[in-house]
Short mmCIF file of C-alpha atoms and ligand atoms in Angstrom, two decimals:
data_model
loop_
_atom_site.label_atom_id
_atom_site.label_comp_id
_atom_site.label_asym_id
_atom_site.label_seq_id
_atom_site.Cartn_x
_atom_site.Cartn_y
_atom_site.Cartn_z
CA MET A 1 -43.83 106.80 -122.58
CA ASP A 2 -44.40 108.74 -119.12
CA GLN A 3 -41.27 107.94 -116.87
CA ASP A 4 -43.37 105.12 -114.18
CA THR A 5 -44.28 102.80 -117.12
CA LYS A 6 -40.61 102.82 -118.82
CA LYS A 7 -39.78 101.63 -115.78
CA PRO A 8 -39.36 97.76 -115.58
CA ILE A 9 -41.04 96.35 -111.93
CA THR A 10 -39.60 92.53 -112.36
CA TYR A 11 -36.78 92.84 -110.54
CA GLY A 12 -34.54 94.77 -107.28
CA THR A 13 -31.32 96.39 -108.58
CA ARG A 14 -30.00 96.16 -105.08
CA ASN A 15 -27.47 93.71 -103.50
CA LEU A 16 -27.46 91.60 -106.21
CA ALA A 17 -24.24 89.50 -107.23
CA ASP A 18 -23.71 86.14 -109.96
CA GLU A 19 -26.74 84.84 -111.27
CA ASP A 20 -28.74 87.03 -109.36
CA LEU A 21 -27.11 90.04 -111.32
CA THR A 22 -27.23 88.09 -114.59
CA GLN A 23 -30.86 87.60 -113.95
CA ALA A 24 -31.47 91.31 -113.12
CA VAL A 25 -30.28 92.77 -116.23
CA LEU A 26 -32.09 90.34 -118.19
CA ALA A 27 -35.15 91.19 -116.60
CA THR A 28 -34.20 94.78 -117.64
CA PHE A 29 -35.51 93.76 -121.21
CA GLU A 30 -38.28 92.18 -120.89
CA ASN A 31 -40.01 95.93 -121.69
CA SER A 32 -38.49 95.49 -124.65
CA SER A 33 -40.46 97.22 -127.51
CA SER A 34 -39.28 94.47 -130.01
CA GLU A 35 -38.99 91.01 -129.53
CA ARG A 36 -36.12 90.42 -131.79
CA PHE A 37 -34.28 93.01 -129.78
CA GLN A 38 -35.17 91.63 -127.18
CA LYS A 39 -34.24 88.01 -127.81
CA VAL A 40 -30.44 89.42 -129.39
CA MET A 41 -30.01 92.14 -126.37
CA GLN A 42 -30.83 88.52 -123.97
CA SER A 43 -28.93 86.48 -125.67
CA LEU A 44 -25.70 89.09 -125.82
CA VAL A 45 -26.00 89.40 -121.91
CA ARG A 46 -26.00 86.01 -121.50
CA HIS A 47 -23.10 85.59 -123.09
CA LEU A 48 -21.31 88.01 -121.65
CA HIS A 49 -21.80 87.30 -118.39
CA ALA A 50 -20.51 83.46 -119.02
CA PHE A 51 -17.55 84.89 -120.45
CA VAL A 52 -16.39 87.43 -118.18
CA LYS A 53 -17.02 84.17 -115.22
CA ASP A 54 -15.45 82.00 -117.23
CA VAL A 55 -12.31 83.25 -117.53
CA GLU A 56 -12.74 85.39 -113.95
CA LEU A 57 -11.77 88.52 -116.29
CA THR A 58 -9.17 90.48 -114.18
CA GLU A 59 -9.67 94.41 -114.06
CA GLU A 60 -6.82 95.58 -115.62
CA GLU A 61 -8.24 93.20 -118.08
CA TRP A 62 -11.80 94.70 -118.71
CA PHE A 63 -9.29 98.16 -118.89
CA LYS A 64 -7.53 96.74 -121.57
CA GLY A 65 -10.19 95.68 -122.97
CA ILE A 66 -12.23 99.28 -122.97
CA ASP A 67 -9.67 100.85 -124.30
CA TYR A 68 -8.90 98.27 -127.28
CA LEU A 69 -12.34 99.06 -128.14
CA THR A 70 -11.81 102.42 -127.31
CA ARG A 71 -8.68 102.78 -129.93
CA ILE A 72 -10.83 101.00 -132.46
CA GLY A 73 -13.29 103.08 -132.57
CA HIS A 74 -10.74 106.10 -133.20
CA ILE A 75 -8.49 104.47 -136.04
CA THR A 76 -12.15 103.96 -137.55
CA ASP A 77 -13.18 106.57 -140.32
CA ASP A 78 -15.05 106.11 -143.52
CA GLN A 79 -11.98 104.72 -145.59
CA ARG A 80 -10.65 102.52 -143.08
CA GLN A 81 -13.49 100.42 -141.10
CA GLU A 82 -11.55 98.09 -137.87
CA PHE A 83 -14.59 96.76 -137.01
CA VAL A 84 -15.21 94.81 -140.13
CA LEU A 85 -11.61 93.90 -139.55
CA LEU A 86 -11.45 92.48 -136.18
CA SER A 87 -14.72 91.01 -137.20
CA ASP A 88 -13.33 89.57 -139.78
CA ILE A 89 -10.16 87.57 -137.80
CA LEU A 90 -13.16 86.61 -135.20
CA GLY A 91 -14.60 84.50 -137.70
CA ILE A 92 -17.58 86.68 -136.92
CA SER A 93 -18.28 87.63 -140.76
CA MET A 94 -17.95 84.82 -142.33
CA LEU A 95 -20.07 82.98 -139.41
CA VAL A 96 -22.95 85.67 -140.08
CA ILE A 97 -22.39 85.17 -143.84
CA ASP A 98 -23.56 81.14 -143.47
CA ILE A 99 -26.09 82.16 -141.28
CA ASN A 100 -27.96 84.17 -143.64
CA ASN A 101 -26.68 82.26 -147.28
CA LYS A 102 -27.90 78.85 -146.71
CA GLN A 103 -29.24 78.61 -150.30
CA SER A 104 -28.76 76.81 -153.44
CA PRO A 105 -25.70 74.82 -154.06
CA GLU A 106 -26.34 76.58 -157.53
CA ALA A 107 -25.60 80.15 -156.28
CA THR A 108 -22.24 82.03 -156.49
CA ALA A 109 -20.87 81.36 -152.77
CA SER A 110 -20.70 84.28 -150.57
CA THR A 111 -17.41 85.56 -148.68
CA VAL A 112 -16.43 88.45 -146.47
CA PHE A 113 -17.00 91.86 -147.24
CA GLY A 114 -13.97 93.23 -145.86
CA PRO A 115 -12.68 96.74 -144.83
CA PHE A 116 -12.04 98.33 -148.20
CA PHE A 117 -15.04 98.62 -149.84
CA VAL A 118 -15.65 102.42 -150.47
CA GLU A 119 -19.00 104.04 -151.12
CA GLY A 120 -19.49 105.90 -154.72
CA SER A 121 -16.90 104.15 -156.46
CA PRO A 122 -16.18 105.63 -160.18
CA ARG A 123 -18.68 104.12 -162.81
CA PHE A 124 -17.16 102.64 -166.01
CA ALA A 125 -18.10 101.19 -169.18
CA ASN A 126 -17.92 97.42 -169.88
CA GLY A 127 -14.96 96.51 -170.96
CA ASP A 128 -12.71 99.23 -169.27
CA ASP A 129 -9.55 99.72 -167.50
CA ILE A 130 -10.30 99.80 -164.06
CA ALA A 131 -6.82 99.68 -163.03
CA ASN A 132 -6.53 103.77 -162.83
CA GLY A 133 -2.93 103.29 -162.20
CA ALA A 134 -2.74 100.74 -160.08
CA SER A 135 0.60 99.09 -160.20
CA GLY A 136 0.45 95.47 -161.50
CA GLU A 137 0.32 93.32 -164.80
CA PRO A 138 -2.62 93.32 -166.79
CA CYS A 139 -5.55 91.20 -166.46
CA PHE A 140 -8.64 90.98 -168.42
CA MET A 141 -11.13 89.42 -166.52
CA HIS A 142 -14.84 88.54 -167.81
CA GLY A 143 -17.46 85.84 -167.74
CA HIS A 144 -21.50 85.97 -166.88
CA VAL A 145 -23.91 87.48 -164.19
CA LEU A 146 -26.72 84.48 -164.18
CA SER A 147 -29.30 83.77 -162.80
CA ILE A 148 -28.92 80.19 -160.75
CA ALA A 149 -31.00 78.56 -163.48
CA GLY A 150 -28.64 79.76 -165.95
CA GLU A 151 -31.06 82.60 -167.35
CA PRO A 152 -28.13 85.84 -167.96
CA LEU A 153 -29.28 89.00 -165.60
CA PRO A 154 -29.09 91.87 -167.76
CA ASP A 155 -27.62 94.76 -166.60
CA ALA A 156 -26.27 93.61 -163.70
CA ARG A 157 -24.50 96.46 -161.68
CA ILE A 158 -21.20 95.03 -161.20
CA GLU A 159 -18.69 96.58 -158.14
CA ILE A 160 -14.95 95.51 -158.14
CA TRP A 161 -12.25 96.35 -155.79
CA GLN A 162 -8.76 95.46 -155.12
CA ALA A 163 -5.55 95.71 -153.98
CA ASP A 164 -2.49 96.09 -156.20
CA ASP A 165 0.53 94.33 -156.32
CA ASN A 166 2.11 95.99 -153.69
CA GLY A 167 -0.88 94.19 -151.42
CA PHE A 168 -2.46 97.79 -151.33
CA TYR A 169 -5.79 99.13 -152.15
CA ASP A 170 -6.08 102.96 -152.86
CA VAL A 171 -7.25 103.86 -149.32
CA GLN A 172 -4.50 103.13 -148.14
CA SER A 173 -1.59 104.93 -150.11
CA GLN A 174 0.68 107.56 -148.42
CA GLU A 175 1.05 109.07 -151.23
CA SER A 176 -1.89 109.75 -153.23
CA SER A 177 -5.57 109.97 -153.05
CA GLN A 178 -6.04 109.01 -156.53
CA VAL A 179 -8.90 105.84 -156.73
CA TYR A 180 -7.92 102.96 -158.19
CA GLY A 181 -8.50 99.17 -158.46
CA ARG A 182 -11.82 99.91 -157.76
CA GLY A 183 -15.18 100.93 -160.02
CA HIS A 184 -18.54 99.61 -160.94
CA LEU A 185 -19.81 99.06 -164.23
CA TYR A 186 -22.87 97.04 -165.66
CA ALA A 187 -23.55 93.64 -167.21
CA ASP A 188 -24.59 93.96 -171.33
CA GLU A 189 -28.01 92.77 -172.13
CA ALA A 190 -26.43 88.83 -172.63
CA GLY A 191 -25.80 89.12 -168.95
CA ASN A 192 -21.54 89.14 -170.22
CA TYR A 193 -19.22 91.63 -168.23
CA SER A 194 -15.58 92.58 -168.77
CA PHE A 195 -12.59 94.66 -167.80
CA TRP A 196 -8.63 95.25 -167.41
CA SER A 197 -7.76 95.60 -164.06
CA VAL A 198 -3.77 93.92 -162.52
CA ARG A 199 -3.64 90.49 -161.73
CA PRO A 200 -4.79 90.61 -157.57
CA GLU A 201 -1.15 89.31 -155.49
CA ALA A 202 -1.85 87.86 -151.47
CA TYR A 203 -1.60 90.72 -149.09
CA PRO A 204 -1.30 91.23 -145.25
CA ILE A 205 -3.98 92.71 -143.61
CA PRO A 206 -3.13 95.99 -141.75
CA GLU A 207 -0.72 95.40 -139.00
CA ASP A 208 -0.36 98.64 -137.76
CA GLY A 209 -3.65 99.15 -135.71
CA PRO A 210 -5.50 97.16 -132.61
CA VAL A 211 -6.09 94.33 -135.08
CA GLY A 212 -2.93 94.31 -135.60
CA GLU A 213 -1.50 94.16 -132.45
CA LEU A 214 -4.11 91.25 -131.90
CA LEU A 215 -2.55 89.15 -134.47
CA GLU A 216 1.13 89.90 -133.15
CA ALA A 217 -0.27 88.80 -129.59
CA ALA A 218 -1.66 85.80 -131.30
CA ASN A 219 1.37 84.81 -133.60
CA ARG A 220 -1.11 84.61 -135.79
CA SER A 221 -0.08 85.21 -139.81
CA PRO A 222 -1.58 88.46 -141.70
CA MET A 223 -1.76 86.97 -144.44
CA ARG A 224 -4.78 86.53 -147.28
CA PRO A 225 -4.46 84.95 -150.73
CA ALA A 226 -4.84 86.76 -153.72
CA HIS A 227 -8.25 87.42 -154.65
CA VAL A 228 -10.96 89.89 -156.07
CA HIS A 229 -14.05 91.88 -154.43
CA PHE A 230 -16.90 91.63 -156.09
CA MET A 231 -20.35 92.42 -154.81
CA ILE A 232 -23.31 92.28 -157.76
CA LYS A 233 -26.59 94.18 -157.75
CA VAL A 234 -29.82 92.52 -159.65
CA PRO A 235 -33.33 93.56 -159.19
CA GLY A 236 -34.91 90.69 -157.85
CA TYR A 237 -32.50 88.77 -156.75
CA LYS A 238 -30.48 88.52 -153.76
CA THR A 239 -26.95 90.59 -153.46
CA LEU A 240 -24.11 88.64 -154.36
CA ILE A 241 -21.08 89.98 -151.93
CA THR A 242 -18.00 88.17 -152.30
CA HIS A 243 -14.55 87.68 -154.12
CA VAL A 244 -12.71 85.52 -156.80
CA PHE A 245 -9.69 83.98 -155.22
CA LYS A 246 -5.88 83.52 -157.26
CA GLU A 247 -5.93 78.95 -157.87
CA GLY A 248 -2.38 78.13 -156.37
CA ASP A 249 -1.84 81.01 -153.96
CA GLN A 250 -0.25 80.04 -151.26
CA TYR A 251 -2.28 81.42 -148.00
CA LEU A 252 -5.63 79.75 -149.86
CA ASP A 253 -5.80 77.16 -146.53
CA SER A 254 -4.58 79.73 -144.14
CA ASP A 255 -7.04 83.07 -144.77
CA ALA A 256 -6.61 85.14 -142.44
CA VAL A 257 -10.30 85.85 -141.95
CA PHE A 258 -11.06 82.74 -143.39
CA GLY A 259 -13.65 83.55 -146.18
CA VAL A 260 -12.39 81.15 -148.94
CA ARG A 261 -14.44 79.02 -150.59
CA SER A 262 -13.33 76.20 -153.26
CA SER A 263 -15.97 77.22 -155.64
CA LEU A 264 -14.69 80.68 -155.52
CA ILE A 265 -10.98 79.98 -156.74
CA THR A 266 -9.59 80.38 -160.45
CA SER A 267 -7.10 80.32 -162.81
CA PHE A 268 -5.36 83.44 -163.74
CA ASP A 269 -3.74 82.20 -166.84
CA ARG A 270 -0.65 83.99 -168.47
CA HIS A 271 -0.28 84.91 -172.16
CA GLU A 272 2.69 86.40 -174.42
CA PRO A 273 2.24 89.65 -175.91
CA GLY A 274 -0.41 89.74 -178.53
CA ILE A 275 -4.40 89.96 -179.25
CA ALA A 276 -6.60 89.67 -175.70
CA PRO A 277 -10.31 88.10 -176.14
CA ASP A 278 -11.40 92.08 -176.45
CA GLY A 279 -9.49 92.03 -179.62
CA LYS A 280 -6.80 94.63 -177.57
CA LYS A 281 -3.34 94.56 -178.86
CA MET A 282 -0.90 93.49 -175.84
CA ASP A 283 2.60 94.85 -176.03
CA VAL A 284 3.28 93.27 -172.74
CA PRO A 285 2.79 89.57 -171.01
CA PHE A 286 -0.66 89.46 -169.84
CA TYR A 287 -3.22 87.06 -167.65
CA THR A 288 -7.30 86.41 -168.24
CA MET A 289 -10.03 85.41 -165.31
CA HIS A 290 -12.72 84.11 -166.44
CA TYR A 291 -15.66 83.72 -163.81
CA ASP A 292 -19.51 83.51 -164.45
CA PHE A 293 -21.44 84.46 -161.02
CA PHE A 294 -24.59 82.89 -160.21
CA LEU A 295 -27.55 84.60 -158.04
CA MET A 296 -30.23 83.60 -155.98
CA PRO A 297 -33.77 84.93 -156.66
CA ILE A 298 -35.41 87.01 -154.19
CA LYS A 299 -38.49 84.66 -152.85
CA GLU A 300 -41.85 86.62 -152.98
FE1 FE2 B 1 -9.68 92.25 -150.33
#
């Protein structure tokens, strides 16, 4: 495309202010090659301009905002996703999830992806211990992966990640680079899954970066109720990204990222030393968690 055909001709850019300026910027998207891109960008510009006018943004605040976003970019790498965390604490993540997951009530609810997922987790066999050195009390987690019609979904790929009992994910550890509390496995032919790990505990989201500054300025709690992350993939079904939350946790109604759904809360039951549900002999007290996941078929 040559420069002349690229150039929008429906507006001028000189001496613009207020509403004329907004209209001129909106017009620059009129020739977009994608209708969806045009709609998203024009709406974004309308809302950003309205926001700047609404708060009468000062130049100092504008510089501060640019600096804030820059620092979020600088602290983000392949093991720390501060942009996702910002989206989470502003409720944007849950809004996007709600809009895109208006599904059958029989399906397991989705919740935030969070900033601690890492590609390429170790593979385990169904029934293995994924704790791999994570500190905490042993917990046997098990259940089924089913369709919303109740049919077992064999070979469902189940990705699990969780914090240790100090509230840290492996990627947050300063001392070691060991992968712990993280892995993937496949359900058996009857849709059964099970694994050992540690009982999750409530934890604060990372406060040592720009998101922490924002929480501090707003006098907001960084705490999240105890949970285990799951991502379940089955061909022909909508991928489920969710958590299972620990019943009775004190932060279930004050989650820093607004991610709790009542249907995702379940009990983690304590047992004295003895035989676990998988036949393993336990010399120390242990916990069990049972949860079934229900997936939505993808409509043709
Ligand atoms: Fe988490």
